[in-house]
């Protein structure tokens, strides 16, 4: 998301407005990060039938992206997801959305840190053990806090340096990996647990949607797009669709190279796939690429987490102690709060395998995002009166589709994941009451 904002600012100041393909690149850039690196390992236990889950997650992503394309027109004055919700539903749900989004940021950051450590475990096998892995995860999280503490420019440089090199493993797998794809390996791991098709899709779709988080940034492209009412929805479809093709192709290739049981225990699926066909040297290169990209993504989202707290406090959605202070480059108290919370989550969710821990964290973050998307959908229904005729019907239909997809994904969560996701929502309700009494 930070990458998309920086790219939009650059376009606005130097190149004027962009067309459909330029906006589609902004959409794609807001999503493609570290999310895909560990997903093949997470899906290993489900089997290659999880590819069907990618399809379901893609349909949901397209519906939700369309929702934000409409919201960008219905509430152009709003800033951020909380602003979109507050425009239609009022301050209570605005606070709920802000807190939920902030929470998914620091929970999701731990999953991204695991992607960093997972790539590192390929190079340093000792990190495969749960104790060293937890220690390395905490070090990586606090390094991201330290870089963010230096200021936004340091974060932007980190993002820029790691973006291109970090996407190399995924692009290489999606394009060139088919030369080594073995259909029998893919089919042998199709459904090791003998799950029903619906159950298999449900289990994998919720986790797969993790890789689409950030699609709400598509609406932010409206300000730099020519004829946004026409081109933003098109760019959204192209961007989300293109990213989905990349994800599905890359994941399928890995599943056709690494046997299912081995894949489920992998800490760096793309590096392991490269090693198995081209040798340990290239596998190490791929691991380094994945490590760098995940580290850059973590740094960017750590800053976003802190800035979400600060902007929320400035808007009255968080306690005043988190507000902007004159002259600060980055908010120290917000970064410290994020660091402590991320550390607690890393310790409490530690599991024997990295894929299992990653899946749990990804699902918790996705559930909170889906709650935000449902509120955004209801907000759009309330705001649809700002459109006329067929456009009003189109906006309401898109909102209904996005809400239905979000509810369908939420229904696939485990009871414990649902219970944990409710905690920040209850806290947000108490926070709202406290803020109203001040």
CSV table of C-alpha atoms in Angstrom, one decimal:
chain,number,residue,atom,x,y,z
A,1,UNK,CA,0.0,0.0,0.0
A,2,UNK,CA,2.8,2.4,0.8
A,3,UNK,CA,4.3,1.5,-2.6
A,4,UNK,CA,1.1,2.4,-4.4
A,5,UNK,CA,0.9,5.8,-2.6
A,6,UNK,CA,4.4,6.7,-3.5
A,7,UNK,CA,3.9,5.7,-7.1
A,8,UNK,CA,0.8,7.8,-7.3
A,9,UNK,CA,2.5,10.8,-5.9
A,10,UNK,CA,5.3,10.4,-8.4
A,11,UNK,CA,2.9,10.1,-11.3
A,12,UNK,CA,1.0,13.2,-10.1
A,13,UNK,CA,4.0,15.4,-9.8
A,14,UNK,CA,6.0,14.4,-12.8
A,15,UNK,CA,4.0,12.7,-15.5
A,16,UNK,CA,0.4,13.9,-15.3
A,17,UNK,CA,-2.5,11.5,-15.4
A,18,UNK,CA,-2.2,7.9,-16.5
A,19,UNK,CA,-4.4,5.7,-18.6
A,20,UNK,CA,-5.9,2.2,-17.9
A,21,UNK,CA,-2.6,0.3,-18.1
A,22,UNK,CA,-0.8,2.8,-15.9
A,23,UNK,CA,-3.5,2.6,-13.3
A,24,UNK,CA,-3.6,-1.2,-13.5
A,25,UNK,CA,0.2,-1.1,-12.7
A,26,UNK,CA,-0.6,0.9,-9.6
A,27,UNK,CA,-3.3,-1.6,-8.6
A,28,UNK,CA,-0.9,-4.6,-9.1
A,29,UNK,CA,1.9,-2.8,-7.2
A,30,UNK,CA,-0.3,-2.3,-4.2
A,31,UNK,CA,-0.8,-6.1,-3.8
A,32,UNK,CA,2.3,-7.9,-5.0
A,33,UNK,CA,4.6,-8.2,-2.1
A,34,UNK,CA,5.6,-11.0,0.3
A,35,UNK,CA,2.2,-12.7,0.5
A,36,UNK,CA,2.8,-15.3,-2.2
A,37,UNK,CA,6.2,-16.6,-0.9
A,38,UNK,CA,5.0,-18.9,1.8
A,39,UNK,CA,1.5,-19.7,0.5
A,40,UNK,CA,2.6,-22.8,-1.5
A,41,UNK,CA,3.9,-24.3,1.8
A,42,UNK,CA,0.7,-23.4,3.6
A,43,UNK,CA,-1.3,-25.0,0.8
A,44,UNK,CA,0.9,-28.1,0.8
A,45,UNK,CA,-1.2,-29.8,3.5
A,46,UNK,CA,-4.5,-29.2,1.6
A,47,UNK,CA,-3.0,-30.3,-1.7
A,48,UNK,CA,-2.9,-29.0,-5.2
A,49,UNK,CA,-6.7,-28.9,-5.1
A,50,UNK,CA,-6.1,-25.5,-3.4
A,51,UNK,CA,-5.7,-24.0,-6.8
A,52,UNK,CA,-9.5,-23.9,-6.9
A,53,UNK,CA,-9.3,-21.8,-3.8
A,54,UNK,CA,-7.1,-19.3,-5.7
A,55,UNK,CA,-10.0,-19.0,-8.2
A,56,UNK,CA,-12.6,-18.4,-5.5
A,57,UNK,CA,-10.3,-15.8,-3.8
A,58,UNK,CA,-9.8,-14.1,-7.2
A,59,UNK,CA,-13.5,-13.7,-7.7
A,60,UNK,CA,-13.9,-12.2,-4.2
A,61,UNK,CA,-11.0,-9.9,-4.9
A,62,UNK,CA,-12.6,-8.6,-8.1
A,63,UNK,CA,-15.9,-8.0,-6.4
A,64,UNK,CA,-14.3,-6.1,-3.5
A,65,UNK,CA,-12.0,-4.1,-5.8
A,66,UNK,CA,-15.1,-3.0,-7.7
A,67,UNK,CA,-16.6,-1.9,-4.4
A,68,UNK,CA,-13.8,0.5,-3.7
A,69,UNK,CA,-13.9,1.7,-7.3
A,70,UNK,CA,-17.5,2.8,-6.6
A,71,UNK,CA,-16.7,4.2,-3.2
A,72,UNK,CA,-13.9,6.4,-4.6
A,73,UNK,CA,-16.7,8.1,-6.7
A,74,UNK,CA,-19.4,8.1,-4.0
A,75,UNK,CA,-17.2,9.6,-1.3
A,76,UNK,CA,-14.3,11.4,-3.0
A,77,UNK,CA,-13.6,13.5,0.2
A,78,UNK,CA,-12.9,10.4,2.3
A,79,UNK,CA,-9.4,9.4,3.2
A,80,UNK,CA,-8.6,5.7,3.8
A,81,UNK,CA,-10.9,2.8,4.5
A,82,UNK,CA,-12.1,4.3,7.8
A,83,UNK,CA,-13.1,7.4,6.0
A,84,UNK,CA,-15.1,5.5,3.4
A,85,UNK,CA,-17.0,3.6,6.1
A,86,UNK,CA,-17.5,6.7,8.2
A,87,UNK,CA,-18.9,8.6,5.2
A,88,UNK,CA,-21.9,6.2,5.1
A,89,UNK,CA,-22.2,4.7,8.5
A,90,UNK,CA,-20.9,7.3,11.0
A,91,UNK,CA,-18.1,7.6,13.5
A,92,UNK,CA,-18.7,4.4,15.5
A,93,UNK,CA,-18.1,2.2,12.5
A,94,UNK,CA,-15.4,4.5,11.3
A,95,UNK,CA,-13.5,3.8,14.6
A,96,UNK,CA,-14.3,0.1,14.2
A,97,UNK,CA,-12.8,0.0,10.7
A,98,UNK,CA,-9.7,2.0,11.7
A,99,UNK,CA,-8.9,-0.3,14.7
A,100,UNK,CA,-9.6,-3.4,12.6
A,101,UNK,CA,-7.3,-2.2,9.8
A,102,UNK,CA,-4.6,-1.2,12.3
A,103,UNK,CA,-4.8,-4.6,14.0
A,104,UNK,CA,-4.6,-6.5,10.7
A,105,UNK,CA,-1.5,-4.5,9.9
A,106,UNK,CA,0.5,-5.6,12.9
A,107,UNK,CA,-0.8,-9.1,12.8
A,108,UNK,CA,0.0,-9.4,9.1
A,109,UNK,CA,3.5,-7.9,9.7
A,110,UNK,CA,4.4,-11.0,11.8
A,111,UNK,CA,3.4,-13.2,8.8
A,112,UNK,CA,5.6,-11.1,6.6
A,113,UNK,CA,8.5,-11.5,9.1
A,114,UNK,CA,8.0,-15.2,8.9
A,115,UNK,CA,8.5,-15.0,5.1
A,116,UNK,CA,11.8,-13.3,5.8
A,117,UNK,CA,12.9,-15.9,8.3
A,118,UNK,CA,11.6,-18.7,6.1
A,119,UNK,CA,13.8,-17.5,3.2
A,120,UNK,CA,16.7,-17.2,5.7
A,121,UNK,CA,16.2,-20.8,6.9
A,122,UNK,CA,17.1,-22.0,3.4
A,123,UNK,CA,20.5,-20.4,3.9
A,124,UNK,CA,20.8,-21.1,7.7
A,125,UNK,CA,19.0,-24.4,8.4
A,126,UNK,CA,19.1,-23.9,12.2
A,127,UNK,CA,16.3,-21.4,11.7
A,128,UNK,CA,14.0,-24.3,10.9
A,129,UNK,CA,13.7,-25.1,14.6
A,130,UNK,CA,10.9,-23.3,16.5
A,131,UNK,CA,13.2,-21.6,19.1
A,132,UNK,CA,15.7,-20.0,16.7
A,133,UNK,CA,12.9,-19.2,14.3
A,134,UNK,CA,11.1,-17.2,17.0
A,135,UNK,CA,14.2,-15.4,17.9
A,136,UNK,CA,15.0,-14.5,14.3
A,137,UNK,CA,11.4,-13.4,13.8
A,138,UNK,CA,11.6,-10.9,16.7
A,139,UNK,CA,15.0,-9.6,15.4
A,140,UNK,CA,13.5,-9.0,12.0
A,141,UNK,CA,10.4,-7.2,13.4
A,142,UNK,CA,12.5,-4.8,15.5
A,143,UNK,CA,14.9,-4.2,12.6
A,144,UNK,CA,11.8,-3.0,10.6
A,145,UNK,CA,10.9,-0.8,13.5
A,146,UNK,CA,14.4,0.6,13.6
A,147,UNK,CA,14.5,1.4,9.8
A,148,UNK,CA,11.0,3.0,10.1
A,149,UNK,CA,12.3,5.1,13.0
A,150,UNK,CA,14.9,6.7,10.8
A,151,UNK,CA,12.0,8.1,8.7
A,152,UNK,CA,9.8,7.6,5.6
A,153,UNK,CA,12.7,8.2,3.2
A,154,UNK,CA,14.7,5.3,4.6
A,155,UNK,CA,11.6,3.1,4.2
A,156,UNK,CA,11.0,4.3,0.6
A,157,UNK,CA,14.6,3.5,-0.3
A,158,UNK,CA,14.2,0.0,1.2
A,159,UNK,CA,11.0,-0.6,-0.7
A,160,UNK,CA,12.5,0.6,-4.0
A,161,UNK,CA,15.7,-1.4,-3.7
A,162,UNK,CA,13.9,-4.6,-2.9
A,163,UNK,CA,10.8,-4.5,-5.2
A,164,UNK,CA,12.3,-5.6,-8.5
A,165,UNK,CA,14.7,-8.1,-7.3
A,166,UNK,CA,12.2,-9.6,-4.8
A,167,UNK,CA,9.6,-10.3,-7.5
A,168,UNK,CA,12.1,-12.3,-9.6
A,169,UNK,CA,11.4,-15.7,-8.0
A,170,UNK,CA,7.6,-15.4,-8.5
A,171,UNK,CA,7.9,-14.1,-12.1
A,172,UNK,CA,10.5,-16.7,-13.0
A,173,UNK,CA,8.4,-19.5,-11.6
A,174,UNK,CA,5.2,-18.3,-13.4
A,175,UNK,CA,7.0,-18.0,-16.7
A,176,UNK,CA,9.9,-20.3,-16.9
A,177,UNK,CA,9.1,-22.9,-14.3
A,178,UNK,CA,6.7,-24.8,-16.6
A,179,UNK,CA,9.8,-26.3,-18.3
A,180,UNK,CA,10.2,-28.5,-15.2
A,181,UNK,CA,6.6,-28.9,-14.2
A,182,UNK,CA,5.7,-32.6,-13.7
A,183,UNK,CA,1.9,-33.2,-14.0
A,184,UNK,CA,2.2,-36.4,-12.0
A,185,UNK,CA,3.7,-34.7,-9.0
A,186,UNK,CA,0.9,-32.2,-9.2
A,187,UNK,CA,-1.8,-34.9,-9.4
A,188,UNK,CA,-0.3,-37.1,-6.7
A,189,UNK,CA,-0.7,-34.2,-4.3
A,190,UNK,CA,-4.2,-33.3,-5.5
A,191,UNK,CA,-6.2,-34.1,-2.4
A,192,UNK,CA,-4.2,-35.9,0.3
A,193,UNK,CA,-6.8,-35.4,3.0
A,194,UNK,CA,-9.8,-36.5,0.8
A,195,UNK,CA,-11.6,-33.3,1.4
A,196,UNK,CA,-14.8,-32.5,-0.3
A,197,UNK,CA,-14.4,-29.9,-3.1
A,198,UNK,CA,-16.3,-27.3,-1.2
A,199,UNK,CA,-14.3,-27.8,2.0
A,200,UNK,CA,-11.0,-27.7,0.1
A,201,UNK,CA,-11.9,-24.5,-1.7
A,202,UNK,CA,-13.0,-22.9,1.6
A,203,UNK,CA,-9.9,-23.9,3.5
A,204,UNK,CA,-7.6,-22.5,0.8
A,205,UNK,CA,-9.6,-19.5,-0.4
A,206,UNK,CA,-9.5,-17.7,3.0
A,207,UNK,CA,-5.7,-18.0,3.2
A,208,UNK,CA,-5.2,-17.3,-0.5
A,209,UNK,CA,-7.0,-14.0,-0.1
A,210,UNK,CA,-4.1,-12.9,2.1
A,211,UNK,CA,-2.1,-12.3,-1.1
A,212,UNK,CA,-4.8,-9.8,-2.4
A,213,UNK,CA,-4.8,-7.6,0.7
A,214,UNK,CA,-4.0,-4.1,-0.5
A,215,UNK,CA,-6.6,-4.2,-3.4
A,216,UNK,CA,-8.4,-1.4,-1.6
A,217,UNK,CA,-5.6,0.9,-2.8
A,218,UNK,CA,-7.1,0.7,-6.3
A,219,UNK,CA,-9.6,3.4,-5.4
A,220,UNK,CA,-6.7,5.7,-4.5
A,221,UNK,CA,-5.6,5.7,-8.1
A,222,UNK,CA,-8.7,7.7,-9.1
A,223,UNK,CA,-6.9,11.1,-8.6
A,224,UNK,CA,-4.2,10.3,-11.2
A,225,UNK,CA,-6.3,8.5,-13.8
A,226,UNK,CA,-7.8,10.0,-16.9
A,227,UNK,CA,-11.6,9.7,-17.0
A,228,UNK,CA,-11.6,7.8,-13.6
A,229,UNK,CA,-15.3,6.9,-13.7
A,230,UNK,CA,-14.6,4.8,-16.8
A,231,UNK,CA,-10.9,3.8,-16.4
A,232,UNK,CA,-10.6,3.0,-12.6
A,233,UNK,CA,-13.0,0.0,-12.8
A,234,UNK,CA,-11.2,-1.3,-15.9
A,235,UNK,CA,-7.8,-0.8,-14.4
A,236,UNK,CA,-9.0,-2.6,-11.2
A,237,UNK,CA,-10.1,-5.6,-13.2
A,238,UNK,CA,-6.9,-5.7,-15.2
A,239,UNK,CA,-4.7,-5.2,-12.2
A,240,UNK,CA,-6.4,-7.8,-9.9
A,241,UNK,CA,-6.8,-10.2,-12.8
A,242,UNK,CA,-3.1,-9.9,-13.8
A,243,UNK,CA,-1.9,-10.5,-10.3
A,244,UNK,CA,-4.2,-13.5,-9.9
A,245,UNK,CA,-2.7,-15.1,-13.1
A,246,UNK,CA,0.8,-14.5,-11.7
A,247,UNK,CA,-0.1,-16.0,-8.3
A,248,UNK,CA,-1.9,-19.1,-9.7
A,249,UNK,CA,0.7,-19.8,-12.3
A,250,UNK,CA,3.6,-19.6,-9.8
A,251,UNK,CA,1.9,-21.6,-7.2
A,252,UNK,CA,0.9,-24.3,-9.7
A,253,UNK,CA,4.5,-24.6,-10.9
A,254,UNK,CA,5.8,-25.1,-7.4
A,255,UNK,CA,3.2,-27.8,-6.7
A,256,UNK,CA,4.2,-29.6,-9.9
A,257,UNK,CA,7.9,-29.6,-8.9
A,258,UNK,CA,7.9,-30.3,-5.1
A,259,UNK,CA,6.0,-33.3,-3.8
A,260,UNK,CA,3.1,-32.3,-1.5
A,261,UNK,CA,4.5,-33.7,1.8
A,262,UNK,CA,7.8,-32.0,1.2
A,263,UNK,CA,6.1,-28.7,0.2
A,264,UNK,CA,4.1,-28.6,3.4
A,265,UNK,CA,7.3,-28.5,5.5
A,266,UNK,CA,9.2,-26.1,3.2
A,267,UNK,CA,10.3,-22.7,4.6
A,268,UNK,CA,11.2,-21.3,1.2
A,269,UNK,CA,9.1,-23.0,-1.5
A,270,UNK,CA,10.4,-21.1,-4.5
A,271,UNK,CA,14.0,-21.6,-3.5
A,272,UNK,CA,13.4,-25.3,-2.9
A,273,UNK,CA,11.8,-25.6,-6.4
A,274,UNK,CA,14.8,-23.8,-8.0
A,275,UNK,CA,17.3,-26.0,-6.1
A,276,UNK,CA,15.5,-29.2,-7.2
A,277,UNK,CA,15.8,-28.4,-10.9
A,278,UNK,CA,18.8,-26.1,-11.2
A,279,UNK,CA,20.9,-26.8,-8.2
A,280,UNK,CA,21.6,-25.4,-4.8
A,281,UNK,CA,23.4,-22.2,-6.1
A,282,UNK,CA,20.3,-20.9,-7.9
A,283,UNK,CA,18.2,-21.9,-5.0
A,284,UNK,CA,20.2,-19.7,-2.7
A,285,UNK,CA,19.9,-16.8,-5.1
A,286,UNK,CA,16.1,-17.2,-5.1
A,287,UNK,CA,16.1,-17.4,-1.3
A,288,UNK,CA,18.0,-14.1,-1.1
A,289,UNK,CA,15.6,-12.4,-3.5
A,290,UNK,CA,12.6,-13.6,-1.5
A,291,UNK,CA,14.2,-12.5,1.7
A,292,UNK,CA,15.0,-9.0,0.4
A,293,UNK,CA,11.5,-8.5,-0.9
A,294,UNK,CA,9.8,-9.7,2.2
A,295,UNK,CA,12.1,-7.5,4.3
A,296,UNK,CA,11.3,-4.4,2.2
A,297,UNK,CA,7.5,-5.2,2.4
A,298,UNK,CA,7.8,-5.6,6.2
A,299,UNK,CA,9.5,-2.3,6.6
A,300,UNK,CA,6.9,-0.5,4.5
A,301,UNK,CA,3.9,-2.0,6.4
A,302,UNK,CA,5.6,-1.3,9.7
A,303,UNK,CA,5.6,2.4,8.9
A,304,UNK,CA,2.0,2.1,7.6
A,305,UNK,CA,1.0,0.5,10.9
A,306,UNK,CA,2.5,3.4,12.9
A,307,UNK,CA,1.0,6.0,10.5
A,308,UNK,CA,-2.5,4.4,10.8
A,309,UNK,CA,-2.3,4.9,14.5
A,310,UNK,CA,-1.1,8.4,14.2
A,311,UNK,CA,-3.7,9.5,11.5
A,312,UNK,CA,-6.4,7.7,13.4
A,313,UNK,CA,-5.5,9.6,16.6
A,314,UNK,CA,-5.4,12.9,14.6
A,315,UNK,CA,-9.0,12.1,13.4
A,316,UNK,CA,-10.2,11.2,16.9
A,317,UNK,CA,-10.2,7.4,16.5
A,318,UNK,CA,-7.3,6.7,18.8
A,319,UNK,CA,-6.2,8.1,22.2
A,320,UNK,CA,-4.6,11.6,22.0
A,321,UNK,CA,-1.2,10.2,23.1
A,322,UNK,CA,-0.7,8.7,19.6
A,323,UNK,CA,-1.3,12.1,17.8
A,324,UNK,CA,1.2,13.8,15.5
A,325,UNK,CA,3.9,15.8,17.3
A,326,UNK,CA,5.5,18.8,15.7
A,327,UNK,CA,8.7,18.1,13.9
A,328,UNK,CA,8.7,14.3,14.1
A,329,UNK,CA,9.8,12.3,11.0
A,330,UNK,CA,8.2,9.1,12.3
A,331,UNK,CA,6.1,8.7,15.4
A,332,UNK,CA,8.3,7.0,18.0
A,333,UNK,CA,5.4,6.0,20.3
A,334,UNK,CA,3.4,4.5,17.5
A,335,UNK,CA,6.4,2.5,16.2
A,336,UNK,CA,7.1,1.2,19.8
A,337,UNK,CA,3.5,0.2,20.2
A,338,UNK,CA,3.6,-1.6,16.9
A,339,UNK,CA,6.9,-3.3,17.8
A,340,UNK,CA,5.6,-4.6,21.2
A,341,UNK,CA,2.3,-5.8,19.7
A,342,UNK,CA,4.0,-7.6,16.9
A,343,UNK,CA,6.4,-9.3,19.3
A,344,UNK,CA,3.5,-10.5,21.5
A,345,UNK,CA,1.7,-12.0,18.5
A,346,UNK,CA,4.9,-13.7,17.3
A,347,UNK,CA,5.4,-15.4,20.6
A,348,UNK,CA,1.7,-16.4,21.1
A,349,UNK,CA,1.3,-17.9,17.6
A,350,UNK,CA,4.6,-19.9,17.5
A,351,UNK,CA,4.0,-23.4,16.0
A,352,UNK,CA,6.2,-26.3,15.1
A,353,UNK,CA,6.1,-25.5,11.3
A,354,UNK,CA,6.4,-22.1,9.7
A,355,UNK,CA,3.7,-22.8,7.2
A,356,UNK,CA,1.2,-23.5,10.0
A,357,UNK,CA,2.0,-20.3,11.8
A,358,UNK,CA,2.0,-18.3,8.6
A,359,UNK,CA,-1.5,-19.7,7.8
A,360,UNK,CA,-2.9,-18.8,11.2
A,361,UNK,CA,-1.6,-15.2,11.1
A,362,UNK,CA,-2.7,-14.7,7.4
A,363,UNK,CA,-6.2,-15.9,8.2
A,364,UNK,CA,-6.6,-13.6,11.2
A,365,UNK,CA,-5.5,-10.6,9.2
A,366,UNK,CA,-7.8,-11.6,6.3
A,367,UNK,CA,-10.8,-11.9,8.7
A,368,UNK,CA,-10.3,-8.4,10.0
A,369,UNK,CA,-9.9,-7.1,6.4
A,370,UNK,CA,-13.1,-8.9,5.4
A,371,UNK,CA,-15.0,-7.2,8.3
A,372,UNK,CA,-13.8,-3.9,7.0
A,373,UNK,CA,-14.9,-4.8,3.5
A,374,UNK,CA,-18.4,-5.7,4.7
A,375,UNK,CA,-18.7,-2.3,6.4
A,376,UNK,CA,-17.5,-0.6,3.3
A,377,UNK,CA,-20.1,-2.5,1.3
A,378,UNK,CA,-22.9,-1.4,3.6
A,379,UNK,CA,-21.5,2.2,3.5
A,380,UNK,CA,-21.7,2.1,-0.3
A,381,UNK,CA,-25.3,0.9,-0.2
A,382,UNK,CA,-26.1,3.9,2.1
A,383,UNK,CA,-24.2,6.3,-0.3
A,384,UNK,CA,-25.6,4.8,-3.5
A,385,UNK,CA,-28.2,7.5,-3.6
A,386,UNK,CA,-25.5,9.9,-4.8
A,387,UNK,CA,-25.6,8.1,-8.1
A,388,UNK,CA,-28.5,8.2,-10.5
A,389,UNK,CA,-30.4,5.6,-12.5
A,390,UNK,CA,-28.4,2.6,-13.6
A,391,UNK,CA,-25.3,3.7,-11.8
A,392,UNK,CA,-27.1,3.5,-8.5
A,393,UNK,CA,-28.2,0.0,-9.3
A,394,UNK,CA,-24.7,-1.0,-10.4
A,395,UNK,CA,-23.2,0.4,-7.1
A,396,UNK,CA,-25.6,-1.5,-5.0
A,397,UNK,CA,-25.2,-4.7,-6.9
A,398,UNK,CA,-21.4,-4.5,-6.6
A,399,UNK,CA,-21.7,-3.8,-2.8
A,400,UNK,CA,-24.0,-6.8,-2.4
A,401,UNK,CA,-21.6,-9.0,-4.3
A,402,UNK,CA,-18.6,-7.8,-2.2
A,403,UNK,CA,-20.5,-8.4,1.0
A,404,UNK,CA,-21.6,-11.9,-0.1
A,405,UNK,CA,-18.0,-12.9,-1.1
A,406,UNK,CA,-16.7,-11.5,2.2
A,407,UNK,CA,-19.2,-13.4,4.3
A,408,UNK,CA,-18.5,-16.6,2.3
A,409,UNK,CA,-14.8,-16.4,3.1
A,410,UNK,CA,-15.5,-15.6,6.7
A,411,UNK,CA,-17.6,-18.7,7.0
A,412,UNK,CA,-14.5,-20.8,6.2
A,413,UNK,CA,-12.6,-19.7,9.2
A,414,UNK,CA,-11.9,-21.9,12.2
A,415,UNK,CA,-13.8,-21.1,15.4
A,416,UNK,CA,-10.6,-20.0,17.2
A,417,UNK,CA,-9.6,-17.7,14.4
A,418,UNK,CA,-13.1,-16.1,14.5
A,419,UNK,CA,-12.9,-15.7,18.3
A,420,UNK,CA,-9.5,-14.0,18.1
A,421,UNK,CA,-10.7,-11.7,15.3
A,422,UNK,CA,-13.6,-10.5,17.5
A,423,UNK,CA,-11.3,-9.3,20.2
A,424,UNK,CA,-10.1,-6.1,18.4
A,425,UNK,CA,-13.7,-5.4,17.4
A,426,UNK,CA,-14.8,-5.5,21.0
A,427,UNK,CA,-11.9,-3.3,22.0
A,428,UNK,CA,-12.8,-0.8,19.2
A,429,UNK,CA,-16.3,-0.6,20.7
A,430,UNK,CA,-14.9,0.2,24.1
A,431,UNK,CA,-12.5,2.7,22.6
A,432,UNK,CA,-15.3,4.5,20.9
A,433,UNK,CA,-17.3,4.8,24.2
A,434,UNK,CA,-14.1,6.1,26.0
A,435,UNK,CA,-13.5,8.7,23.2
A,436,UNK,CA,-17.1,9.9,23.3
A,437,UNK,CA,-16.8,10.5,27.1
A,438,UNK,CA,-13.7,12.7,26.8
